[in-house]
PDB file of C-alpha atoms in Angstrom:
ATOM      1  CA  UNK A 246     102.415  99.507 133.258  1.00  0.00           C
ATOM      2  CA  UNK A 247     102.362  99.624 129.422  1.00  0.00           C
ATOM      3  CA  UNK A 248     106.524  98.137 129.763  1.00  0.00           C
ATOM      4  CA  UNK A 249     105.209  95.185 131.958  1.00  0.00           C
ATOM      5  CA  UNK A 250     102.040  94.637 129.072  1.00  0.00           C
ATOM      6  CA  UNK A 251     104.926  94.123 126.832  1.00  0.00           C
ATOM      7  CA  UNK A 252     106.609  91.812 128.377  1.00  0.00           C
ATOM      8  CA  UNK A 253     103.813  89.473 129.458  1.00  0.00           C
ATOM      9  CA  UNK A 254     101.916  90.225 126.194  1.00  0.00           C
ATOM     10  CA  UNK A 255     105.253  89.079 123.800  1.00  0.00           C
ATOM     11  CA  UNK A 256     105.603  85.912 126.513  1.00  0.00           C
ATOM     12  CA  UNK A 257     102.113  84.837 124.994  1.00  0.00           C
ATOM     13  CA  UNK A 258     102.985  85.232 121.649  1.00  0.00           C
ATOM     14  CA  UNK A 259     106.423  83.288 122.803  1.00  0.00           C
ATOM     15  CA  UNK A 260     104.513  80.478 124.247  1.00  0.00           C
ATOM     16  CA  UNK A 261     101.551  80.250 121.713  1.00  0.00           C
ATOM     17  CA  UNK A 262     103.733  80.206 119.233  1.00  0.00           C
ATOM     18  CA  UNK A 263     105.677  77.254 120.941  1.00  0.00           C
ATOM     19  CA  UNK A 264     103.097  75.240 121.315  1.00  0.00           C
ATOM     20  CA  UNK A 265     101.502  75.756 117.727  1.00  0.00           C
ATOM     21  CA  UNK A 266     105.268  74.712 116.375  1.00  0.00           C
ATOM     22  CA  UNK A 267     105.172  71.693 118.993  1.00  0.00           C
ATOM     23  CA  UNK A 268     101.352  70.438 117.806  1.00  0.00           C
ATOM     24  CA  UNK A 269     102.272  70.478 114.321  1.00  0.00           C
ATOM     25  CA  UNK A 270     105.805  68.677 114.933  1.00  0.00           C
ATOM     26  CA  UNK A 271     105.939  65.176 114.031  1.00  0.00           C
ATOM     27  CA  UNK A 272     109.192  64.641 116.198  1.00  0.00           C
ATOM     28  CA  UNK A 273     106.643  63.115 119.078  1.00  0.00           C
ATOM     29  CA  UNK A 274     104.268  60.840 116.666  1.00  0.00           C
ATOM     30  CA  UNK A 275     104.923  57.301 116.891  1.00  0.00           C
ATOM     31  CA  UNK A 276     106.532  56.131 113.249  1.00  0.00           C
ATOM     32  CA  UNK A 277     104.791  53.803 111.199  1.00  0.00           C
ATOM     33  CA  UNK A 278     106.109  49.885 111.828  1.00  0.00           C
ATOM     34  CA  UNK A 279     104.735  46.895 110.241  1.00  0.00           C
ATOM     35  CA  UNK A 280     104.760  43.447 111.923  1.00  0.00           C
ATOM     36  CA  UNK A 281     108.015  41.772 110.502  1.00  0.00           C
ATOM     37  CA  UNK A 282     106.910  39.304 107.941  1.00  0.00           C
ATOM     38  CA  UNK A 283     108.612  35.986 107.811  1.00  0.00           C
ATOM     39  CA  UNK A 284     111.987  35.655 105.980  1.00  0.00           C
ATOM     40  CA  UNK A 285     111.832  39.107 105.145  1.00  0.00           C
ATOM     41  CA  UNK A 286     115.184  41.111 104.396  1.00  0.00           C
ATOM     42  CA  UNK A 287     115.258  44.233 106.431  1.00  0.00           C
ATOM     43  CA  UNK A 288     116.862  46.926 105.060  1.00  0.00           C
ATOM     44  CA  UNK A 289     116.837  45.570 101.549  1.00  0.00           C
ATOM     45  CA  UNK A 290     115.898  47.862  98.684  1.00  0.00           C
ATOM     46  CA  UNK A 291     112.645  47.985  97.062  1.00  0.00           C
ATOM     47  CA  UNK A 292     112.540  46.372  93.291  1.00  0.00           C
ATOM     48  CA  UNK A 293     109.131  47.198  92.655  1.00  0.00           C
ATOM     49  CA  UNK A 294     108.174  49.527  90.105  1.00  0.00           C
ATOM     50  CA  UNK A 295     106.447  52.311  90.342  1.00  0.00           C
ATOM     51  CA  UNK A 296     102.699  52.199  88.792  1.00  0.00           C
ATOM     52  CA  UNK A 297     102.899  53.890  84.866  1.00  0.00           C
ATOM     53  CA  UNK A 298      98.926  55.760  86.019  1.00  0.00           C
ATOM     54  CA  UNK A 299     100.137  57.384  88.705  1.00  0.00           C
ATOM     55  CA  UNK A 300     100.769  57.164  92.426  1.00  0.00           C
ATOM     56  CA  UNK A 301      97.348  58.212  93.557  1.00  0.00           C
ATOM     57  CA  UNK A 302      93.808  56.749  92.527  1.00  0.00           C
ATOM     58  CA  UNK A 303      90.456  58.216  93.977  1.00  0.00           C
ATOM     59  CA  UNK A 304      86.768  56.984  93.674  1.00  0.00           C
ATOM     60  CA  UNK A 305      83.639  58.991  94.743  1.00  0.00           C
ATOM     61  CA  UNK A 306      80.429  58.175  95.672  1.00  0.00           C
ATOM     62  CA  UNK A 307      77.877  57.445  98.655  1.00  0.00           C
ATOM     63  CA  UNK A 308      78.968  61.029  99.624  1.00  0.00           C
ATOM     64  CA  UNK A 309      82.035  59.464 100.472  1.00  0.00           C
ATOM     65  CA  UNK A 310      85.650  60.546  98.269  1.00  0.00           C
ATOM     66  CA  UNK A 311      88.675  57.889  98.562  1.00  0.00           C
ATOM     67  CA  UNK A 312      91.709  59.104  97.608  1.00  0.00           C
ATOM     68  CA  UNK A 313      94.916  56.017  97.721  1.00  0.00           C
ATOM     69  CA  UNK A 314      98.086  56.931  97.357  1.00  0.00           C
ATOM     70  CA  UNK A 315     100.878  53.858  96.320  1.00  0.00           C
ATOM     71  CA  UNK A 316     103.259  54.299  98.698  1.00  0.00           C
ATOM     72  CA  UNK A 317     105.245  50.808  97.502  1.00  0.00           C
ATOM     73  CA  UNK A 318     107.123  48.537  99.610  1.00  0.00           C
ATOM     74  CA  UNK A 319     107.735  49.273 103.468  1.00  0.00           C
ATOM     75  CA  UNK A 320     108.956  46.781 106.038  1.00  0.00           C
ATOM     76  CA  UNK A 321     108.546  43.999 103.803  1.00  0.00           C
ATOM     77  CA  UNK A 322     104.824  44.843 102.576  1.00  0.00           C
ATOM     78  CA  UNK A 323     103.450  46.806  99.933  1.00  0.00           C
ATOM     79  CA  UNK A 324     101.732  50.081 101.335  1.00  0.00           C
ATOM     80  CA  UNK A 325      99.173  52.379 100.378  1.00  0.00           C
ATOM     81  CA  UNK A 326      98.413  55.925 102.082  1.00  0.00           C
ATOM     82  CA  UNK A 327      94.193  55.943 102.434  1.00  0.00           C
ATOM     83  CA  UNK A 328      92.315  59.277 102.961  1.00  0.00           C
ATOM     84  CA  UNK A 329      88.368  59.293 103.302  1.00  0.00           C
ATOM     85  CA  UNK A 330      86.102  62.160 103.237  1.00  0.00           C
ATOM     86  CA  UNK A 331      82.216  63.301 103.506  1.00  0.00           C
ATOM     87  CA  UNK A 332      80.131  65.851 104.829  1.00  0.00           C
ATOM     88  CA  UNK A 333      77.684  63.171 105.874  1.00  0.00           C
ATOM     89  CA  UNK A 334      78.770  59.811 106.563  1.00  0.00           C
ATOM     90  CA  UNK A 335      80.813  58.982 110.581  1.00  0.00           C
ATOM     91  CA  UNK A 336      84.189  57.509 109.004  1.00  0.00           C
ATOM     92  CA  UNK A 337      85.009  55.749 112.212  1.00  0.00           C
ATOM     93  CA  UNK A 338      82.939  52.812 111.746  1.00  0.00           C
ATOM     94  CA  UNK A 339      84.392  51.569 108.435  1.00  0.00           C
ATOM     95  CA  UNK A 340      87.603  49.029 109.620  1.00  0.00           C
ATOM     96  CA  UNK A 341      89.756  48.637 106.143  1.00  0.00           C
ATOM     97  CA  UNK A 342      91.299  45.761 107.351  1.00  0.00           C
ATOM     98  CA  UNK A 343      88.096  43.787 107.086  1.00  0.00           C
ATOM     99  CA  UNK A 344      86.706  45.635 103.874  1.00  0.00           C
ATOM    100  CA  UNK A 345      90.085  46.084 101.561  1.00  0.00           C
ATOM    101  CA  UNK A 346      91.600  43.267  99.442  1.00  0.00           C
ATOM    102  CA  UNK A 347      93.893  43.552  96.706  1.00  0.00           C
ATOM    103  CA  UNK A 348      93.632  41.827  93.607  1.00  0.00           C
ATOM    104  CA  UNK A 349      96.399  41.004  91.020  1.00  0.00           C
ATOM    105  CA  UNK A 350      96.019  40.526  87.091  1.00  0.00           C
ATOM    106  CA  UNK A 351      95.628  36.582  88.087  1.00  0.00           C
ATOM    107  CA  UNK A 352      93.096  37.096  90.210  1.00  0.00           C
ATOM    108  CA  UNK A 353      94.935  36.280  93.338  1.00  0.00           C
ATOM    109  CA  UNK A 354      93.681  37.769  96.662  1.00  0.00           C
ATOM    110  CA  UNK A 355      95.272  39.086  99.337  1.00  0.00           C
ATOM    111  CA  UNK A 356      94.144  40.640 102.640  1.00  0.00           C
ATOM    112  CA  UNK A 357      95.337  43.093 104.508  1.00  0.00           C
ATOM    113  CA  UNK A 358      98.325  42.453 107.291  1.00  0.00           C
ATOM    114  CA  UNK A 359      97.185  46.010 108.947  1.00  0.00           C
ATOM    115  CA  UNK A 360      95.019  49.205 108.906  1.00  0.00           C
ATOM    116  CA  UNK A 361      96.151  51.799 111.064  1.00  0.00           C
ATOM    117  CA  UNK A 362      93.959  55.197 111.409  1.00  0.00           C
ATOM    118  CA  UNK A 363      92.908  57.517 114.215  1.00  0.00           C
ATOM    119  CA  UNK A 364      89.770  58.074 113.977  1.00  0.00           C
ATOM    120  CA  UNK A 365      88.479  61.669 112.300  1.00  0.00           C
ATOM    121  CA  UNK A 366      84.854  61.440 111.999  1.00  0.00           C
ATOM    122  CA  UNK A 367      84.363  63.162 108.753  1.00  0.00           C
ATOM    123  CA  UNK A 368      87.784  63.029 107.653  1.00  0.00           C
ATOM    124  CA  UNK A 369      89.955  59.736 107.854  1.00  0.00           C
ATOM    125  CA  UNK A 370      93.216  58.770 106.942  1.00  0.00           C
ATOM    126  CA  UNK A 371      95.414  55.775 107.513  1.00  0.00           C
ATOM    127  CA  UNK A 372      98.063  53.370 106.510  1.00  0.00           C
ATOM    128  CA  UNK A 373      96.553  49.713 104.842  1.00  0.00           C
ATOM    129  CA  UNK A 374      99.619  47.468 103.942  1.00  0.00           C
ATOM    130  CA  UNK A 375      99.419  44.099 102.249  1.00  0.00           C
ATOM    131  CA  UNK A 376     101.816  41.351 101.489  1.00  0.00           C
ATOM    132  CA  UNK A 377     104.124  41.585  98.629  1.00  0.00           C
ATOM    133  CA  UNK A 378     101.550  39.706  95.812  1.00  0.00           C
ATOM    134  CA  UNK A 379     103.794  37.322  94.470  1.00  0.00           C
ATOM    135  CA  UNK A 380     103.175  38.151  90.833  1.00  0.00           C
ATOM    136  CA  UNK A 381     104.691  42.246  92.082  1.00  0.00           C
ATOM    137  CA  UNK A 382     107.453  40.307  93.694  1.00  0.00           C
ATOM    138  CA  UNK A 383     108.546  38.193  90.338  1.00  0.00           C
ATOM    139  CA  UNK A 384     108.256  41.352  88.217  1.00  0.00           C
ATOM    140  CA  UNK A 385     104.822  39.687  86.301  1.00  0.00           C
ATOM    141  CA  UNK A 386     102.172  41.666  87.780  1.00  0.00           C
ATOM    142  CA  UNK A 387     100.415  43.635  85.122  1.00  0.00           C
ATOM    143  CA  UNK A 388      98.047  45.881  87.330  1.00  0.00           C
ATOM    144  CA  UNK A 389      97.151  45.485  91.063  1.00  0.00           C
ATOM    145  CA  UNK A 390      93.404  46.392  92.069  1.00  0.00           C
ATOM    146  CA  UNK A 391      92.463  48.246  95.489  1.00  0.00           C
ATOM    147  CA  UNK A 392      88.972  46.927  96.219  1.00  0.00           C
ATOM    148  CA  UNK A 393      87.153  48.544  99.226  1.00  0.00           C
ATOM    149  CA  UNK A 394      83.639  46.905  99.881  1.00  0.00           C
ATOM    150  CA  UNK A 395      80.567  48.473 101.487  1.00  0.00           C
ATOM    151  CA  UNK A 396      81.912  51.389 102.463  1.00  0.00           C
ATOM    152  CA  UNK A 397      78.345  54.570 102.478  1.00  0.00           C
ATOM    153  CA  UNK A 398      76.393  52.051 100.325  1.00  0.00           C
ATOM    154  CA  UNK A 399      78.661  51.602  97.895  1.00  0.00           C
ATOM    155  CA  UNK A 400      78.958  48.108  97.622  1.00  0.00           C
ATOM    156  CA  UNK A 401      82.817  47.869  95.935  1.00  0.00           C
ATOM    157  CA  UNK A 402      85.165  50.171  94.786  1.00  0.00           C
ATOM    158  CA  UNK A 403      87.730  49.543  92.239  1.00  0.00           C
ATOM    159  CA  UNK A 404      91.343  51.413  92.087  1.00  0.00           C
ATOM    160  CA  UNK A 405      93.629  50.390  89.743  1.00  0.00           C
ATOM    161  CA  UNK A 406      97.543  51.042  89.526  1.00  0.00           C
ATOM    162  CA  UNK A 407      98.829  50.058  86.060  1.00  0.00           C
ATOM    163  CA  UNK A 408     102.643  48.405  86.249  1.00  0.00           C
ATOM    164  CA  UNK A 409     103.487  47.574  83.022  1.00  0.00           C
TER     165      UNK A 409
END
């Protein structure tokens, strides 16, 4: 009896294991793919620079932390890496796509092509990707701005990456 508790007992750990290593694997999740913009180069390498303030920006407030990670060009668009969290506030019902623009040192706006996010509830995270702003694209850009509007009665947040 105790030999056959063995056995069936280290199958469990086999298969719990198995399926903890399968949940966490990424080898099923659907990869990230922008809608191909016109006359863009696939497979061409990036020539934007990297921001000189870091990679990551983060605002707080309305009980609500951003955090925005540059993730730079992808498919043809410029990308950024969004994670939202609260105690308080139901993530889900804030769409990016309708509340992000960026903003270049001319004052140029541009909205977003996509926002894609499962929802989370209390925590959120996604992918937001713009077009290339044409000053980035020429090299002239000075600083980009991230603003997200209205999000937990905060009525704009700023993030800035500095490029030159």
């Amino acid at each position: 009896m105790v030999g056959l508790f063995k056995r069936w007992g280290f199958g469990i750990l086999i298969l719990a294991a198995a399926a903890l290593v399968a949940g966490c694997s990424s080898a099923g999740a659907s990869p990230q793919v922008f809608p191909s913009p016109s006359g863009a180069q696939t497979g061409a390498k990036s020539t934007l620079k990297a921001p000189s303030n870091g990679l990551v920006q983060s605002h707080s407030g309305g009980a609500v932390d951003i955090e925005v990670e540059w993730e730079g060009e992808k498919g043809g668009y410029l990308v950024f890496e969004v994670g939202m969290n609260t105690h308080s506030v139901d993530l889900d019902q804030y769409d990016l796509a309708k509340l992000a623009t960026l903003r270049d040192d001319s004052g140029k706006e541009y909205r977003p092509v996509s926002w894609r996010a499962e929802p989370g509830g209390h925590h959120r995270s996604g992918t937001l990707a713009f077009p290339i702003p044409d000053s980035l694209g020429q090299g002239k850009a000075r600083y980009l701005d991230l603003i997200i509007k209205n999000v937990a009665g905060v009525s704009e947040r700023v993030l800035k990456w500095q490029l030159g």
